[in-house]
mmCIF file of C-alpha atoms and ligand atoms in Angstrom:
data_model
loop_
_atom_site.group_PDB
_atom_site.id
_atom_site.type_symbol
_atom_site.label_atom_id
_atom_site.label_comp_id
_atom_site.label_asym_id
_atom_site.label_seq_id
_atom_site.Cartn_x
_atom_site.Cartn_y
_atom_site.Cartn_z
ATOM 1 C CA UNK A 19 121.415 113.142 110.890
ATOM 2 C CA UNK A 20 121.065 111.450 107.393
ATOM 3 C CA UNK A 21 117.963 112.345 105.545
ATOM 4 C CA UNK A 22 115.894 110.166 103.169
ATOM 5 C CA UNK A 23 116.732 110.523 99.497
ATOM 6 C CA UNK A 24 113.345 112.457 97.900
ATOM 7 C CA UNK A 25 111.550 110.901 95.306
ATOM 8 C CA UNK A 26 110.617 113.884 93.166
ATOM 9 C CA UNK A 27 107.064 112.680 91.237
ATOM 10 C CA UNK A 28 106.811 116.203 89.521
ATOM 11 C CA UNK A 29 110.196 115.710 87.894
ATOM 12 C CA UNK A 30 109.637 112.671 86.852
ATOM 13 C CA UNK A 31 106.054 113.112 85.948
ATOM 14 C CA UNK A 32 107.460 115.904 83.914
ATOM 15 C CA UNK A 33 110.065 113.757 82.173
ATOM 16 C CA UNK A 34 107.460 110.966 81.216
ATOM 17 C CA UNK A 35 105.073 114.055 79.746
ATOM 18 C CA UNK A 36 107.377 114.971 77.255
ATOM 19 C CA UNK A 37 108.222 111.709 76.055
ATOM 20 C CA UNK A 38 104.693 110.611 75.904
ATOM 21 C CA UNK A 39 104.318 114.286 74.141
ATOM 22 C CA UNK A 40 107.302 113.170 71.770
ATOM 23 C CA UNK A 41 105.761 109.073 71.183
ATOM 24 C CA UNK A 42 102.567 111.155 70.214
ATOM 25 C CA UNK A 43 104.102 113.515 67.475
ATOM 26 C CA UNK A 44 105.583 110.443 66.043
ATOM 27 C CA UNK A 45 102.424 108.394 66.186
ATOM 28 C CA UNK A 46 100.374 111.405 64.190
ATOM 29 C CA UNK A 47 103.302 112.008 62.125
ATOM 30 C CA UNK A 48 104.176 108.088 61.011
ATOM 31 C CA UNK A 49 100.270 106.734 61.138
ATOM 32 C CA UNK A 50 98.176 109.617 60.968
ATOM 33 C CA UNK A 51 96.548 108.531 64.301
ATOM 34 C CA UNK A 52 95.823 111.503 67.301
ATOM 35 C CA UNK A 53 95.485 109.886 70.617
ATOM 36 C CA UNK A 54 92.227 111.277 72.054
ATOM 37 C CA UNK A 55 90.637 111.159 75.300
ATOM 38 C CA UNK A 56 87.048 111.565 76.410
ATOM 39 C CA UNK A 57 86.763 112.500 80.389
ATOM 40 C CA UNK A 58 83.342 112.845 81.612
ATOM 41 C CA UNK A 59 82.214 114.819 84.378
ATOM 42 C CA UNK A 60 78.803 114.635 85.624
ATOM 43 C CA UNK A 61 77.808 117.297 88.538
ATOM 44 C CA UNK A 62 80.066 120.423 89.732
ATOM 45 C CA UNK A 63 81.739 118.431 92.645
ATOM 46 C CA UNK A 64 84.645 121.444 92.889
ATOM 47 C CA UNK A 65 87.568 118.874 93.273
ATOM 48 C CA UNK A 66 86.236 116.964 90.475
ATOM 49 C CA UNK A 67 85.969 119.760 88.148
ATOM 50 C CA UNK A 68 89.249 120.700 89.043
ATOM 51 C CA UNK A 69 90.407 117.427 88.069
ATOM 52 C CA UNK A 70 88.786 117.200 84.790
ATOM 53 C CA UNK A 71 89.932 120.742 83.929
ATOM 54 C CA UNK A 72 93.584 119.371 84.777
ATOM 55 C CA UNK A 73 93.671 116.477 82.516
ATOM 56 C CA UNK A 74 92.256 118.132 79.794
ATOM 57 C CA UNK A 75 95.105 120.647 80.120
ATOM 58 C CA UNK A 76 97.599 117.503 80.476
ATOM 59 C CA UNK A 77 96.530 116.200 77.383
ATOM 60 C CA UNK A 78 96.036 119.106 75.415
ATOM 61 C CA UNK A 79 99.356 119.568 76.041
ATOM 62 C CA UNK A 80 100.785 116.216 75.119
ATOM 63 C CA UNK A 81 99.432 117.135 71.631
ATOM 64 C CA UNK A 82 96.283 114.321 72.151
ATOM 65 C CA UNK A 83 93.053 115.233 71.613
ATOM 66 C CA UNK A 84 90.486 116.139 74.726
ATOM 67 C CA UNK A 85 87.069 115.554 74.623
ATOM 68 C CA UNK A 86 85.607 117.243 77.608
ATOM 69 C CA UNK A 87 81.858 115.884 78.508
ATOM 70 C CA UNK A 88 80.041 118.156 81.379
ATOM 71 C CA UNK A 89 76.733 116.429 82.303
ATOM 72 C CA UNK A 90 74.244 118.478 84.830
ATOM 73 C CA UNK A 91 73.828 116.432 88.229
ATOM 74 C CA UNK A 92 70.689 115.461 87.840
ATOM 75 C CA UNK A 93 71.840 112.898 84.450
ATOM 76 C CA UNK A 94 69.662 110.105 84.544
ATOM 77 C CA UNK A 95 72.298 106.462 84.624
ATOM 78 C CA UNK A 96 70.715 105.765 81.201
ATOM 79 C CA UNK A 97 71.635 108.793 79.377
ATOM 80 C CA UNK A 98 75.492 108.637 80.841
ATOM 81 C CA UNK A 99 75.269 105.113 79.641
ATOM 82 C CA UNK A 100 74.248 106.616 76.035
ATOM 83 C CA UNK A 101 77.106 108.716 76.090
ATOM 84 C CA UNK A 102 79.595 105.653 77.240
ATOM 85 C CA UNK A 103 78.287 103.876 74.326
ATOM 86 C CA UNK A 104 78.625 107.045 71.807
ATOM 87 C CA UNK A 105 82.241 107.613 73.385
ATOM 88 C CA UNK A 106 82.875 103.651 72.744
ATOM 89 C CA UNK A 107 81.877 103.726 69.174
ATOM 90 C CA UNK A 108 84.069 107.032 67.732
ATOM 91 C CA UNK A 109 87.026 106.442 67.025
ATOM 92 C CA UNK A 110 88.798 109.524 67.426
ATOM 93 C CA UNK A 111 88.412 108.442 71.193
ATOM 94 C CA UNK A 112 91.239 105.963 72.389
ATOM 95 C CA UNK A 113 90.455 106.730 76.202
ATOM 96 C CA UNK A 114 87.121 107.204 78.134
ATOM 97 C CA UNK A 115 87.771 108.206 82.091
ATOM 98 C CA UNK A 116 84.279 109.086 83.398
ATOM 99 C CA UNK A 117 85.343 111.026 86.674
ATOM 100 C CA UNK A 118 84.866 109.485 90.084
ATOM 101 C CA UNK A 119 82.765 109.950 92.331
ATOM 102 C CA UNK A 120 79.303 109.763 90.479
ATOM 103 C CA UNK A 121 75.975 111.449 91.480
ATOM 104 C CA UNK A 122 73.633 108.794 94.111
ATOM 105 C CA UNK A 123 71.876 108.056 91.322
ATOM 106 C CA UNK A 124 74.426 106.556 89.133
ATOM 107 C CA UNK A 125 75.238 102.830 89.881
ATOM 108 C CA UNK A 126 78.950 104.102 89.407
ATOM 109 C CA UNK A 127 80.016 99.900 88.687
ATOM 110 C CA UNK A 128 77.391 99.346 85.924
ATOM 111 C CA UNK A 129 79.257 102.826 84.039
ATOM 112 C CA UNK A 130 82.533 101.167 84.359
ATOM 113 C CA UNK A 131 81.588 97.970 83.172
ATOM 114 C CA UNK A 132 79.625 99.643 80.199
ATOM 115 C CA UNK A 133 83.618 101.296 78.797
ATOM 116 C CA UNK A 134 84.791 99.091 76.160
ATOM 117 C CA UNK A 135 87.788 97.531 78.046
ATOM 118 C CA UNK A 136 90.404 98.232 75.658
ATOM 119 C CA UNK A 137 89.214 102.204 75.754
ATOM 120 C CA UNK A 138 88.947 101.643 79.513
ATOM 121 C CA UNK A 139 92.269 104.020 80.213
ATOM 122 C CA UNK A 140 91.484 103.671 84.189
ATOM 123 C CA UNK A 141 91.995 100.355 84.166
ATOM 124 C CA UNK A 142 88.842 99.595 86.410
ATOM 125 C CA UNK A 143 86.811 97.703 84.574
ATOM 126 C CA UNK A 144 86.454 93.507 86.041
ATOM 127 C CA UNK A 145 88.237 92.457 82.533
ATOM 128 C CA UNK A 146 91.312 95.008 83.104
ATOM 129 C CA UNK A 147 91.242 94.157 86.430
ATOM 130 C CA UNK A 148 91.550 89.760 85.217
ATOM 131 C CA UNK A 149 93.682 91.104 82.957
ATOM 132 C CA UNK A 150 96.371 92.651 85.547
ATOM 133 C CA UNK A 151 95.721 89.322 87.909
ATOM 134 C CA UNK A 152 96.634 86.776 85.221
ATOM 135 C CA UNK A 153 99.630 88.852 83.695
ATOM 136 C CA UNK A 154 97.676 89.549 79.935
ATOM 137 C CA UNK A 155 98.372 93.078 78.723
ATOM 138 C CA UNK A 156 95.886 95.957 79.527
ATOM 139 C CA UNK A 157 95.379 99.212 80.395
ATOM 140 C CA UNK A 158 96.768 99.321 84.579
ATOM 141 C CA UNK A 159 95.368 101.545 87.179
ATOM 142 C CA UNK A 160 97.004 105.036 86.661
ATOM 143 C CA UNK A 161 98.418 105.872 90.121
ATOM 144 C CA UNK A 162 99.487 102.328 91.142
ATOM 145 C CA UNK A 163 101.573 102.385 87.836
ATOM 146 C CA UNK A 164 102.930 105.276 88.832
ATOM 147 C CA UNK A 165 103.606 103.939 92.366
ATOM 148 C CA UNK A 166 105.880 101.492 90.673
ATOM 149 C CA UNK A 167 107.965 104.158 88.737
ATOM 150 C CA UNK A 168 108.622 106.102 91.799
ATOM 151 C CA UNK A 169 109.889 102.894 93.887
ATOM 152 C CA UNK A 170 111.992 101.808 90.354
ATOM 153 C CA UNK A 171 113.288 105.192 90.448
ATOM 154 C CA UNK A 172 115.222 104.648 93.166
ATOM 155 C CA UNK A 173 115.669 100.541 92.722
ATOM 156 C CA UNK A 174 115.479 99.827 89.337
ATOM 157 C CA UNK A 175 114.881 95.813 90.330
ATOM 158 C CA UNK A 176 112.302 95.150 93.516
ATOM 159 C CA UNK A 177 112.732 91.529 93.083
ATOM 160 C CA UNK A 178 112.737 89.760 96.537
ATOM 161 C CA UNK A 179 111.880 93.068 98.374
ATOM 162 C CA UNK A 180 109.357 92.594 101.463
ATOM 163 C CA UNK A 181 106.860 94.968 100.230
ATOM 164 C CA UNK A 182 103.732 96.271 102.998
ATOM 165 C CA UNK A 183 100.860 97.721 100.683
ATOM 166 C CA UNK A 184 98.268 99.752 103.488
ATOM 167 C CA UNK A 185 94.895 99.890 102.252
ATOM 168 C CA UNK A 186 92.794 97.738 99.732
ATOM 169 C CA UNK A 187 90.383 99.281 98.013
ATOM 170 C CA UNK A 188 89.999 98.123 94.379
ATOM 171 C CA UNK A 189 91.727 101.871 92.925
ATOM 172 C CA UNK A 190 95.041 101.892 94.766
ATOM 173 C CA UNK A 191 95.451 98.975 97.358
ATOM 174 C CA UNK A 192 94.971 95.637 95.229
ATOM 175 C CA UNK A 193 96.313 97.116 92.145
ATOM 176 C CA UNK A 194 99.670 98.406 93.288
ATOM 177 C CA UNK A 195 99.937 95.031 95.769
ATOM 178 C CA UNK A 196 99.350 92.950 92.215
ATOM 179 C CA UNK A 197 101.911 94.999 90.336
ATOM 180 C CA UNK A 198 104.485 94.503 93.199
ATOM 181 C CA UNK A 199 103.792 91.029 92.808
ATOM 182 C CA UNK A 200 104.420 90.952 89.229
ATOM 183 C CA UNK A 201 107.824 92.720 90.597
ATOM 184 C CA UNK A 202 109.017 89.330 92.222
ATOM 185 C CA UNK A 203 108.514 91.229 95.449
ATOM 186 C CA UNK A 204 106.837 89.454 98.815
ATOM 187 C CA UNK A 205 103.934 91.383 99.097
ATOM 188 C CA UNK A 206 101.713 91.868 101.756
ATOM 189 C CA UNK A 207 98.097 93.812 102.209
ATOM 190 C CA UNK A 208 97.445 95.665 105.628
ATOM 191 C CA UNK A 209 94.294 96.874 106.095
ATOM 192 C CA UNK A 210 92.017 97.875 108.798
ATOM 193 C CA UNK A 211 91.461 94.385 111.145
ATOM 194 C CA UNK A 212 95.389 93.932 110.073
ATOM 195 C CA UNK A 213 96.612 93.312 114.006
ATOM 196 C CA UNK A 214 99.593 95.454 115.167
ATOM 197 C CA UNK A 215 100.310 97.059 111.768
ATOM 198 C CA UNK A 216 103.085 98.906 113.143
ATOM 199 C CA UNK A 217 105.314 95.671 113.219
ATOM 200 C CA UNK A 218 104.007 94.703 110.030
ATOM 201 C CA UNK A 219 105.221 98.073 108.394
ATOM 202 C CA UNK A 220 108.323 97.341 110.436
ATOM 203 C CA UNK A 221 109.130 94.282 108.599
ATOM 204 C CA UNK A 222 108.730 96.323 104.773
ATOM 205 C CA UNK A 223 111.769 97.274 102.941
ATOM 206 C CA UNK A 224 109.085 98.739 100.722
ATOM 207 C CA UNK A 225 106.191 100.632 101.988
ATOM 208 C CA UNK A 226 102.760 102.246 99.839
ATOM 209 C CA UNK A 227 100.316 103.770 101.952
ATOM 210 C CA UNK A 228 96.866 104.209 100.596
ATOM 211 C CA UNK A 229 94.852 104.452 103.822
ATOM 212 C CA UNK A 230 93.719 107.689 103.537
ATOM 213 C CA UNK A 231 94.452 109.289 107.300
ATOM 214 C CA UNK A 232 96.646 112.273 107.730
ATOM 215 C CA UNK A 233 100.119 111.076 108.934
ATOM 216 C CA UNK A 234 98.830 107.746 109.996
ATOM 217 C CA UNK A 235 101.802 105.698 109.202
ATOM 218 C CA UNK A 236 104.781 106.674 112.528
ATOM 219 C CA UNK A 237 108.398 106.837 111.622
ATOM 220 C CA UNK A 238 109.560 104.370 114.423
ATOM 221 C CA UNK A 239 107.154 101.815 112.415
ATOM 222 C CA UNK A 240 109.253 101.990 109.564
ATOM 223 C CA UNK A 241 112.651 99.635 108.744
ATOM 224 C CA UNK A 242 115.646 101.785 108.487
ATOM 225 C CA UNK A 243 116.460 102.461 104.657
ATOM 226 C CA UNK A 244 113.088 101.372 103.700
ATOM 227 C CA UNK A 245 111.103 102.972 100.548
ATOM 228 C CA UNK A 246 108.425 104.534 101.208
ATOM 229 C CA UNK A 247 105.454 105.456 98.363
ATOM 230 C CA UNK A 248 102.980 107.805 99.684
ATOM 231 C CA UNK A 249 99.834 107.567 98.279
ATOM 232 C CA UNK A 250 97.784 109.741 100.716
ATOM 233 C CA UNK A 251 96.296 113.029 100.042
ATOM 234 C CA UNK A 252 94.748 114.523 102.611
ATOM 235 C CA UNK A 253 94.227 118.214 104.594
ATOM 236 C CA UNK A 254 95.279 118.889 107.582
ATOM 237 C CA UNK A 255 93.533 121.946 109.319
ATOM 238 C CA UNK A 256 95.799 124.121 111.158
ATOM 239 C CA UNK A 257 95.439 126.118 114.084
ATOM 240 C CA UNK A 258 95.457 129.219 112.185
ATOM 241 C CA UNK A 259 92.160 127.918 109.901
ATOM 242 C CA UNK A 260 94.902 127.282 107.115
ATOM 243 C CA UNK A 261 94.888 123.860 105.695
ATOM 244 C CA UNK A 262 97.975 121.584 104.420
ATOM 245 C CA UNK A 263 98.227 118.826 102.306
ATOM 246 C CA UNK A 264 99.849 115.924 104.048
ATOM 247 C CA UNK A 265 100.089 111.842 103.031
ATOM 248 C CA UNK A 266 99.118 108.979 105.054
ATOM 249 C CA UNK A 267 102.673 108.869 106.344
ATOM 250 C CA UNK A 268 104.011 111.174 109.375
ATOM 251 C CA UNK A 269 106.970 112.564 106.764
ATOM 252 C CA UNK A 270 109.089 114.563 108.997
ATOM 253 C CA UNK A 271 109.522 111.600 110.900
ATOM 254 C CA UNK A 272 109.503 109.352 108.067
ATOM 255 C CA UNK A 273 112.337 110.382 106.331
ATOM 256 C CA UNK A 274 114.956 110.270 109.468
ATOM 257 C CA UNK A 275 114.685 106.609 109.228
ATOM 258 C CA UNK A 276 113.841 105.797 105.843
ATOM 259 C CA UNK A 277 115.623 105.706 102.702
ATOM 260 C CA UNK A 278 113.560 107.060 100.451
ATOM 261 C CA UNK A 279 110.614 109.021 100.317
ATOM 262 C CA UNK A 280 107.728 110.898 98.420
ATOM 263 C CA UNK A 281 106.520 114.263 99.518
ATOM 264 C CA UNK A 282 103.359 115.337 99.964
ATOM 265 C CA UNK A 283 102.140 117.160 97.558
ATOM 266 C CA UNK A 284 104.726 116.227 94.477
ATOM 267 C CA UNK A 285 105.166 112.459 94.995
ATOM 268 C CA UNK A 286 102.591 110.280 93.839
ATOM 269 C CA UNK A 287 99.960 112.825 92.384
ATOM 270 C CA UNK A 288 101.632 114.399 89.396
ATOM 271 C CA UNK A 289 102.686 110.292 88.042
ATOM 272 C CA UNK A 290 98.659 109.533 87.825
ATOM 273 C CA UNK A 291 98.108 112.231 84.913
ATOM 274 C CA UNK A 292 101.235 111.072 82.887
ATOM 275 C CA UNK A 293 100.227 107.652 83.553
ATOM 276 C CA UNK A 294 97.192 108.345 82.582
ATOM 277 C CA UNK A 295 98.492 110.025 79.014
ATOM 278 C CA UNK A 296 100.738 107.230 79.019
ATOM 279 C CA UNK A 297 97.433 104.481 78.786
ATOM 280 C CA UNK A 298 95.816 106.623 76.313
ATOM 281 C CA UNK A 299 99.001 106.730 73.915
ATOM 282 C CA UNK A 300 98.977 102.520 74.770
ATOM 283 C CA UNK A 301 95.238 102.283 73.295
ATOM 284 C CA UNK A 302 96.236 104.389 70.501
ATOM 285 C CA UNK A 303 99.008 102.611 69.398
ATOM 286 C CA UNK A 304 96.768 99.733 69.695
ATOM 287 C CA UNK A 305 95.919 99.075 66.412
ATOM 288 C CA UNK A 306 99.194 99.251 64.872
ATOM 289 C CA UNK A 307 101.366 96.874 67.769
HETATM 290 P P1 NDP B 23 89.808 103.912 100.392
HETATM 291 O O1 NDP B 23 89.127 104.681 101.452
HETATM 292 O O2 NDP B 23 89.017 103.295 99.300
HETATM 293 O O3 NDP B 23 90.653 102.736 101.080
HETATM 294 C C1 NDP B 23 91.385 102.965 102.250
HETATM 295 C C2 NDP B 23 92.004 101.682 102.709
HETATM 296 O O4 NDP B 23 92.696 101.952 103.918
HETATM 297 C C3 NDP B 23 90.993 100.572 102.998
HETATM 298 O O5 NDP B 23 91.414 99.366 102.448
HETATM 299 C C4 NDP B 23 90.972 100.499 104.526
HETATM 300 O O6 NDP B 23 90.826 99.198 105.063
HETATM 301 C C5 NDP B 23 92.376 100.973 104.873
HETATM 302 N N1 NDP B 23 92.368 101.521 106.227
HETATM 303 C C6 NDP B 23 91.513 102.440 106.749
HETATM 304 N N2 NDP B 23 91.790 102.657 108.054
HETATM 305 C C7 NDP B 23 92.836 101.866 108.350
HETATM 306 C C8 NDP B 23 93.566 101.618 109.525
HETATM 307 N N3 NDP B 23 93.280 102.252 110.672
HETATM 308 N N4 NDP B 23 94.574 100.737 109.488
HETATM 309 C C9 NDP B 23 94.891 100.098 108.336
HETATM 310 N N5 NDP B 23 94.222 100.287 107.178
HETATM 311 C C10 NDP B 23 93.205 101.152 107.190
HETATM 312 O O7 NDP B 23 90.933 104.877 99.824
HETATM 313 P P2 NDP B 23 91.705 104.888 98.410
HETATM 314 O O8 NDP B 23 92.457 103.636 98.226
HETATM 315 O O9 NDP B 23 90.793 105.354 97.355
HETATM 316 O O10 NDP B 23 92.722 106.102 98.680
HETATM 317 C C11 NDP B 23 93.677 106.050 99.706
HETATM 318 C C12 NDP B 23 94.372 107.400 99.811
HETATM 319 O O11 NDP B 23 95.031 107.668 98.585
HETATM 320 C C13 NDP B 23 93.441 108.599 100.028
HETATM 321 O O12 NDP B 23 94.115 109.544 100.835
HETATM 322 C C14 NDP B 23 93.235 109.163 98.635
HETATM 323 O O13 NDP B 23 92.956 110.553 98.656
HETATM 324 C C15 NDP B 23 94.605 108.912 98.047
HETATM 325 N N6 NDP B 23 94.602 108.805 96.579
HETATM 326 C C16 NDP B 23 95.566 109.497 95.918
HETATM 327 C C17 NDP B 23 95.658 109.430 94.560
HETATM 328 C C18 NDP B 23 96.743 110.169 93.864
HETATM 329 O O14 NDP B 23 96.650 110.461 92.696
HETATM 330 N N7 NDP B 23 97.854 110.487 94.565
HETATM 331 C C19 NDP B 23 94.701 108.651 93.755
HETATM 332 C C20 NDP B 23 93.792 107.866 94.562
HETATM 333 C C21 NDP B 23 93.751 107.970 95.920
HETATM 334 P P3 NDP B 23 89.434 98.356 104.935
HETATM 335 O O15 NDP B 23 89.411 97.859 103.530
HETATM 336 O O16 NDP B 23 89.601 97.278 105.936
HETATM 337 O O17 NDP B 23 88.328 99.326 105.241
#
């Protein structure tokens, strides 16, 4: 039986790191301008840290500059909002990511809003967000961008695709169904009072799946030869107390039927850290574009 072709994320993450590592040299080099990004982490949520510790590494590596910002958990709203303000006035910083999800205490929208937008390398804040709706340039969500590499990997033009987007939350869903859009493809948002989603999947020659439940999405929902972006992380417990990360799609089942397919883990989660590099080089080159 024919197998779906595998849309290796590391690799290409990999690929886009050292040319974004490469644009960088060049930038310091020709214009005497370090890209440098501020990520702030407020608590000791374990995932988050691990995060943070990540991207620092990422862009350490890409020869950018890291600002690292560890705030106890107890950080009152107005003092992260100092910091926001301090990070949006130096200009060695081209990027500010404060680190989702935020201590109760923290209106976590009010922080977002208070990033200058053009430093605003998430691409959450309401302007970016405009921005992406009414085609201006700005910095675009990191792992819906990098949705759209992985499904040009493999099709380099989406153009008239029918394209099923599961989920809608502001981070993954409406971004990535916007950018689709902006791909000349027929797009369509499922979500949870979507009625029989199976036959809407069914109908997709391009599928991302941002639901967030393990293995939600069956293979006999999917079109044969379909795409299929992965967007999902989530663990599985196993019988043996081991866990395993798994996507919102059921993938051994998946990728009998479809065309092409990410994996979970190595899909979609090593293209938001190069996207993410790739935004900050974008501010940085700012001033000089
Ligand atoms: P949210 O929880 O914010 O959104 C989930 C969406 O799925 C909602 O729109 C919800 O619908 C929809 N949904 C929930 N249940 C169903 C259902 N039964 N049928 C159809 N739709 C349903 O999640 P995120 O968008 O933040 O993340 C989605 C997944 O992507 C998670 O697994 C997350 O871990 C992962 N993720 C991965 C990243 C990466 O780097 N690879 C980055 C960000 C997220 P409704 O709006 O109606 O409630």
């Amino acid at each position: 039986m024919t197998q779906a072709q595998l849309i290796d994320g590391k690799a290409i993450a990999l690929q886009l790191r050292k040319k974004i590592g490469e644009e960088t040299d060049a930038l310091i080099k020709q214009h005497g301008i370090k890209p440098g990004l501020a990520v702030v982490l407020v608590g000791e949520d374990p995932a988050s840290s691990v995060y943070v510790r990540n991207k620092g590494i990422a862009t350490k590596k890409a020869g950018m500059e890291s600002f690292t910002h560890q705030l106890p958990s107890d950080t009152s709203q107005q003092d992260l909002l100092r910091l926001v303000e301090q990070l949006n006035q130096d200009a060695r910083v081209h990027g500010i990511l404060v680190q989702l999800p935020l201590p109760k205490q923290i209106d976590a929208d009010k922080v977002l809003c208070a990033i200058d937008p053009d430093k605003d390398v998430d691409g959450f804040h309401p302007i970016n967000a405009g921005r992406l709706m009414t085609g201006q340039p700005g910095p675009v969500p990191c792992t819906p961008k990098g949705c759209i590499v992985l499904a040009k990997s493999v099709r380099a033009d989406l153009t008239g695709l029918e394209a099923v987007v599961v989920g809608r939350s502001n981070i993954v869903g409406k971004p990535v169904a916007q950018l689709l859009l902006n791909e000349n493809c027929t797009v369509t948002i499922a979500h949870s009072r979507t009625k029989d989603l199976a036959s809407v999947v069914r109908r997709a020659d391009l599928v991302v799946a941002a639901v967030g439940l393990p293995q939600f999405i069956r293979g006999d929902w999917i079109k044969p030869g379909a795409c299929i972006i992965d967007v999902g992380i989530n663990r599985l417990e196993l019988e043996d107390g081991k866990t395993r990360l798994v996507g919102d799609v059921a993938f051994d089942e998946a990728r009998l039927v479809a065309g092409s397919i990410t994996p979970v883990p190595g899909g979609v989660g090593p293209m938001t850290i190069a996207m993410l590099l790739s935004n900050t080089l974008d501010a940085a080159k700012r001033p000089i574009t």
